[in-house]
Every structure is written in C-alpha cells, then in structure tokens.
Tab-separated table of C-alpha atoms in Angstrom:
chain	number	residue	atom	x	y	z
F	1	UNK	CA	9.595	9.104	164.013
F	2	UNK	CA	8.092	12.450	162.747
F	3	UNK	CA	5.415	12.616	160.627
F	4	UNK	CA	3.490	15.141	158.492
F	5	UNK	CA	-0.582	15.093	157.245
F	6	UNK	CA	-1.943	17.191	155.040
F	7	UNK	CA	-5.161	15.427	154.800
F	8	UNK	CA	-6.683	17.942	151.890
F	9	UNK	CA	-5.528	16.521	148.913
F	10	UNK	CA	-6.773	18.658	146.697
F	11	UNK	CA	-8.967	21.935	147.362
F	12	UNK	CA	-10.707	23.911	144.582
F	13	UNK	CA	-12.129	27.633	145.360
F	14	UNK	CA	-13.347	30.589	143.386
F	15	UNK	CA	-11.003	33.543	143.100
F	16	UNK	CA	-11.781	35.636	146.261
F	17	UNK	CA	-12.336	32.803	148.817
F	18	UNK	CA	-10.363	32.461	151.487
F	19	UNK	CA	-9.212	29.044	151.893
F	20	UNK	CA	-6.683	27.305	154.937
F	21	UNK	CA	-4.610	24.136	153.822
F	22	UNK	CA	-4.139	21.768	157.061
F	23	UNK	CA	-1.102	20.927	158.606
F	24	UNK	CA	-0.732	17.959	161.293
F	25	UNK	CA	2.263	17.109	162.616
F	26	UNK	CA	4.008	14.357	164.723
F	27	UNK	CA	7.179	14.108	166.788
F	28	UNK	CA	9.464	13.699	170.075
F	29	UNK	CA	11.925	16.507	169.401
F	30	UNK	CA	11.488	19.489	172.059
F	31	UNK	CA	12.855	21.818	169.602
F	32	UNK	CA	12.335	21.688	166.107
F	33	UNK	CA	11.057	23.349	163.171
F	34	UNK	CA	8.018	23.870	160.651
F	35	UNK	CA	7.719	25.221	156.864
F	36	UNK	CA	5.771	25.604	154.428
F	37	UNK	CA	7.067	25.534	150.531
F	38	UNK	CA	4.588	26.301	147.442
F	39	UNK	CA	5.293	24.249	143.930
F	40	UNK	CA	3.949	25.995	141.033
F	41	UNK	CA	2.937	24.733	138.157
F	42	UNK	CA	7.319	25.400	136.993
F	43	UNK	CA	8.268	23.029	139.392
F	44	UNK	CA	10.431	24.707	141.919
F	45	UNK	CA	9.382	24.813	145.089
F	46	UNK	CA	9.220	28.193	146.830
F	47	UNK	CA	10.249	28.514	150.824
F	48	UNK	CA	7.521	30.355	151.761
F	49	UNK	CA	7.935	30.478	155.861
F	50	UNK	CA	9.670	28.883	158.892
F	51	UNK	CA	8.221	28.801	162.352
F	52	UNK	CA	10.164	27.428	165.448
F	53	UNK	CA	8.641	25.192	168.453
F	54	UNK	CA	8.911	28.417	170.486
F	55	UNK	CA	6.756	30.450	168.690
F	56	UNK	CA	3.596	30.017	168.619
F	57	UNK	CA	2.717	33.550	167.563
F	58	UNK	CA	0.352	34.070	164.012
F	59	UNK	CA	2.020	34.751	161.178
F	60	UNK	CA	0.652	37.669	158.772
F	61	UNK	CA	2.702	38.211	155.088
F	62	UNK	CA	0.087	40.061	152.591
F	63	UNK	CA	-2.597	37.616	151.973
F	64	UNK	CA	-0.783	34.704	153.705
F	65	UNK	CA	-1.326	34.034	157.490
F	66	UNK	CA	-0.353	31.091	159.528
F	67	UNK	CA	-1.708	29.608	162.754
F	68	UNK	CA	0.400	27.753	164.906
F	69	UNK	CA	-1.230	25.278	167.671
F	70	UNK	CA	1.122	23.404	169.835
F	71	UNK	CA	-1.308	21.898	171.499
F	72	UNK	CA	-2.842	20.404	168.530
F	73	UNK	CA	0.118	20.055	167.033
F	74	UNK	CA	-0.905	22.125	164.046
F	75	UNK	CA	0.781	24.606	161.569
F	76	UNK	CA	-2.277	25.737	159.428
F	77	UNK	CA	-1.757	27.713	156.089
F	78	UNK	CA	-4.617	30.402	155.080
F	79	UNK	CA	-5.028	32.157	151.983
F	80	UNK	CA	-7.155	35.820	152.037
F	81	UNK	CA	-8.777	36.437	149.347
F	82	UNK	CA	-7.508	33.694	147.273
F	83	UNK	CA	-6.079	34.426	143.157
F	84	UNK	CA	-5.526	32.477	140.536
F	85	UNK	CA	-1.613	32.956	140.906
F	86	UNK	CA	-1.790	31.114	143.960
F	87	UNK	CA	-3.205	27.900	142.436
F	88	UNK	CA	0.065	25.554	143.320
F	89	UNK	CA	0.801	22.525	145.509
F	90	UNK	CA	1.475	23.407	149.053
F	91	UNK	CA	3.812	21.531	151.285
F	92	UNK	CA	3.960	21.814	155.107
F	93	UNK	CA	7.572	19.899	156.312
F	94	UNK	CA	8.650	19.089	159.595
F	95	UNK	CA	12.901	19.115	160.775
F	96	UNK	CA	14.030	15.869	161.387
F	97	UNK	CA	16.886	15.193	164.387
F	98	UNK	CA	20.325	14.347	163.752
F	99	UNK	CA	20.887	17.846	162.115
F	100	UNK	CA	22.235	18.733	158.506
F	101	UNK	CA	18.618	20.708	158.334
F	102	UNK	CA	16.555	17.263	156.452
F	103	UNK	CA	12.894	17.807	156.511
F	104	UNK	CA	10.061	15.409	156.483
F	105	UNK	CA	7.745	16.232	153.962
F	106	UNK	CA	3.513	15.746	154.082
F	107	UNK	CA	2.243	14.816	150.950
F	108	UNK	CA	0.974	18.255	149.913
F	109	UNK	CA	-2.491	19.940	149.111
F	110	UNK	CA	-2.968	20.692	144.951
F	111	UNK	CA	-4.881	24.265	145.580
F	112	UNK	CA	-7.313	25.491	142.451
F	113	UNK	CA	-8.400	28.883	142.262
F	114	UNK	CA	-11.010	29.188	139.573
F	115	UNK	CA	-12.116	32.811	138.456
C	1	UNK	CA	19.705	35.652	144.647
C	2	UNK	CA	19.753	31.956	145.656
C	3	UNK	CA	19.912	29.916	142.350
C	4	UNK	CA	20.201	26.255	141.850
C	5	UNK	CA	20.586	24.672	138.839
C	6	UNK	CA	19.607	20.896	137.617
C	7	UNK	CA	20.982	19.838	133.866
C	8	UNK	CA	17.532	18.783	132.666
C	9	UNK	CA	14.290	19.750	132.876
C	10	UNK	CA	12.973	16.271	131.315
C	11	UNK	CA	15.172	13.829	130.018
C	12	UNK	CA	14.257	10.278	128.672
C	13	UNK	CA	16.368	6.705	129.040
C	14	UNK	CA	16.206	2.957	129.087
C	15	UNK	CA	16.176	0.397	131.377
C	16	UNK	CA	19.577	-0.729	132.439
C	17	UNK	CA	21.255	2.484	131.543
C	18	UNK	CA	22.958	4.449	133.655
C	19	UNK	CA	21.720	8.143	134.296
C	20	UNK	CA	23.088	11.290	135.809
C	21	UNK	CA	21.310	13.682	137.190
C	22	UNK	CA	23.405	16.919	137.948
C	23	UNK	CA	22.645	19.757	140.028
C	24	UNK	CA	24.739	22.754	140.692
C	25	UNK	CA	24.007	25.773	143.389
C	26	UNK	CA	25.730	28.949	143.671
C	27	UNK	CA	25.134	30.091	147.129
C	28	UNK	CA	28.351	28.423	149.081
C	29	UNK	CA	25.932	25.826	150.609
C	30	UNK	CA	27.278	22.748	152.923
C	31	UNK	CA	24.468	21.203	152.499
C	32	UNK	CA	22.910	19.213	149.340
C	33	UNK	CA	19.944	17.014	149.015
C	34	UNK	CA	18.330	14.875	146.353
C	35	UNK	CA	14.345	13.968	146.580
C	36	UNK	CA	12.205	12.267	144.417
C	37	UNK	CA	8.080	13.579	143.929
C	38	UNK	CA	5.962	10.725	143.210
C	39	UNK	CA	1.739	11.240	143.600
C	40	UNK	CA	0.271	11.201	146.855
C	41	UNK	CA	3.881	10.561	148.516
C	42	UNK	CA	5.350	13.703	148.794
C	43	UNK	CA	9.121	14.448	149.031
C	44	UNK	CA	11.190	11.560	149.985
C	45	UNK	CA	14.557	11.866	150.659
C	46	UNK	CA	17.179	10.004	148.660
C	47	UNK	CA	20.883	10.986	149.742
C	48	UNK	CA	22.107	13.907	151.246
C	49	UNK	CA	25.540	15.298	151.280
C	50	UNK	CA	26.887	17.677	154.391
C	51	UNK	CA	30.219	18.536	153.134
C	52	UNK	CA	32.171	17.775	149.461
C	53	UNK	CA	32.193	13.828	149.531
C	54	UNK	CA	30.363	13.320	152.336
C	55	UNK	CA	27.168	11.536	152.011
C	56	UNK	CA	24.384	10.187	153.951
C	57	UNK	CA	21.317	7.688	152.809
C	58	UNK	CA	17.793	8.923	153.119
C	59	UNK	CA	14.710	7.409	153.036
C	60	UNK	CA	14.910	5.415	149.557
C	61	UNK	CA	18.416	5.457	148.579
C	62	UNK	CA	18.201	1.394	146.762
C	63	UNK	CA	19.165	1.548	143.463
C	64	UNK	CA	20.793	5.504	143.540
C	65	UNK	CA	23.973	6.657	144.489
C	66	UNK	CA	25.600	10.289	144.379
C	67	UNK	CA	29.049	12.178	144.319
C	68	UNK	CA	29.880	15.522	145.755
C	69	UNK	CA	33.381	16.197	144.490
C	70	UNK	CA	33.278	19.689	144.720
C	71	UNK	CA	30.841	21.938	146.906
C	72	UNK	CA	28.471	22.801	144.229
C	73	UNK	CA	27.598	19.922	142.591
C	74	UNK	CA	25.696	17.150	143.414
C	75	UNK	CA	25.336	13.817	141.322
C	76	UNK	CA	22.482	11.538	141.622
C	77	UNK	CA	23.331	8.589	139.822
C	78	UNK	CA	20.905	5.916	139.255
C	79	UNK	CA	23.606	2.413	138.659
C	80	UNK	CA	20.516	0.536	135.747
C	81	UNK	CA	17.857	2.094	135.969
C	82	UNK	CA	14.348	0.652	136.014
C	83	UNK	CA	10.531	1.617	135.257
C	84	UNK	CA	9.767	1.874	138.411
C	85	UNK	CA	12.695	4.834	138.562
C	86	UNK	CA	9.948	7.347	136.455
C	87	UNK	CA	9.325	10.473	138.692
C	88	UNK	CA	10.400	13.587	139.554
C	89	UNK	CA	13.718	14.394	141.105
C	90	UNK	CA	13.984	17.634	142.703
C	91	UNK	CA	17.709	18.736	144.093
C	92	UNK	CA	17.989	21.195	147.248
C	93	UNK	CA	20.698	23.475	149.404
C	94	UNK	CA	20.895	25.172	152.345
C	95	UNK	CA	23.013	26.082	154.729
C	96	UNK	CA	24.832	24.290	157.064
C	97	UNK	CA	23.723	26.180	160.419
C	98	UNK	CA	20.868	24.162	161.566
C	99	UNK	CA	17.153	25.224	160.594
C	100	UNK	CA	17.573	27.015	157.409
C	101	UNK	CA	15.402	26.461	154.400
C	102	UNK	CA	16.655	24.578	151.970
C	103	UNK	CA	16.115	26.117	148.468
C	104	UNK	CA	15.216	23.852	144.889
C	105	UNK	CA	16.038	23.638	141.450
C	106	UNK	CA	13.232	23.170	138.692
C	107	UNK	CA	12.891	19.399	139.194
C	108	UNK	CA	13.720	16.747	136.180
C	109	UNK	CA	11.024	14.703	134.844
C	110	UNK	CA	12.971	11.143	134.190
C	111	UNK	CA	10.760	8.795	132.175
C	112	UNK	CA	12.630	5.392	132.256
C	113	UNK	CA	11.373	3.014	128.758
C-alpha cells in the first residue's frame, strides 16, 4: 500500500530563511506520480507541482525548488528566501494504482514565517 | 481558470440530521472527489466519482454517501450525522487522463451539535 511522511509537523522560520519541508514516500508501483499542494490560511489547496517516477531531475520555479531522490525515495520541498506569504500547510501526495488519478495524502507540514 | 465551487464555507447541524454538502466545478472534469481534513491525518479520501453516477468508496466512506447526476456536481451526503462527523470537507476535480492534478474548492467547516 503507498504511503506518505512528512515527519515536520510544524516548522517556524524568520522571513529570509530558507527552509525544505520533507517528503518520504512508500510504494510498489513502477510508474507513478508525486505532488505537492499548499493550503493557505483560505482553505483551498493550491497544486503547486507534479513530478513523474522518471524524472528525477531538480525542479527550480522562483523561490521554490524540489529535489527528487529515488533512491531514498524522497520528494523534498525547499523554500529560498522564505516570506510571510508563504506561511501555509504543505502537502506532498503520492498516485495511487487502479487509475481515476486518487492520491494518497501525508499529513502535511504547518510552515510559519515570522518577520 | 479552473474554478470549483462548494455551497458553504461553514455550515452548522445536529445529530441525526441529514446534510448535503454540494460542490460544483466548471472545467468539464470526469473526475470528482470528496476528502475530509482532520489534524494530524491529512486528506482521506471519502468517495470518488469517475463519470456522472458512477462512484467508488475511498478510504472512510461509513456513514457518507454521494450522487453525481450530472457532470458537475458532486453530493456528499452524510445519511444522520454524528459528532464525530465535525471536520473539514474539501471537494476536488481533475481530469480523467491519468496523472493530472486534481484542483479544490474552499473546504466547508461542518460542526455537527
């Protein structure tokens, strides 16, 4: 059965910082897929980025960068020069099998950036 | 832009009532999910829906059930709801080609008395 940690439950950081939120992940698929969603303080959660099982190249958008590890079976989230606006929970999520796109979900990191 | 919709953003009922949660999206998405958000657990999934009334259970479907009569809308209905029903529901689309994102309403806070 899949699985997703994100053993950081909560992370507090002074504007500026960089921080990384963790991502661990289990499962038997060959193929699947990875995410990462941010819930502001609204509600909604944002799709922020997708990464497939065959591509295990860094991802760089602005101040957001993610490094995927296969071989630790890792999806890690960091934050450059962190802001207040990005103080939200952060989700990592993992595609199930059987299809219609369902995601398992980790149990999110609470980020606080503090001026 | 991809929009979708849920009725309330809190709403408050009592034990043994029946509640309906609606959700509407406007993108022409097969696919439809409901989740609830508790602390410390995440997402879990509660039904999904592939195609207008088609349906699958998720992780926690006891005590919910939904309708999809029409693409884009998607009922969760909880049949008497109880206290231990009080969380946040958060509804979901995406496409039906495999992989996409699936994109979320504003959640509804349900507080069951």
């Amino acid at each position: 059965a899949q699985k997703v940690t994100q053993a950081q439950t909560e992370i507090s950081v002074v504007e500026k910082e960089d921080v990384t939120l963790d991502c661990v992940y289990e499962t038997r698929d060959t193929t699947y897929y990875l995410f990462w969603y941010k819930q502001p303080p609204s509600g909604e959660l944002v799709f922020l980025i997708r990464r497939n099982s065959f591509d295990e190249q860094n991802e760089i958008s602005g101040r957001y960068s993610w490094n995927f590890q296969k071989s630790t079976s890792s999806f890690n989230f960091t934050i450059t020069a962190s802001q207040v606006v990005d103080s939200a929970v952060y989700f990592c999520a993992l595609t199930r099998g059987g299809g219609g796109n369902k995601l398992t979900f980790g149990t999110g990191t609470q980020l606080k950036v503090e001026l | 832009d991809v929009k979708v919709t849920q009725s309330s953003r809190y709403l408050v009922k009592r034990t043994g009532e029946k509640v309906f949660l609606e959700c509407v999206q406007d993108m022409d998405h097969e696919n439809m999910f409901w989740y609830r958000q508790d602390p410390g657990l995440g997402l879990r999934l509660i039904y999904f829906s592939y195609d207008v009334k088609m349906k699958e259970k998720g992780d926690i479907p006891e005590g919910y059930s939904v309708s999809r009569e029409k693409k884009e809308r998607f009922s969760l209905i909880l049949e008497s709801a109880s206290t231990n029903q009080t969380s946040m529901y958060l509804c979901a689309s995406s496409l039906g080609t495999l992989h996409q994102p699936q994109h979320f309403g504003d959640g509804t806070r349900l507080s069951i008395l």
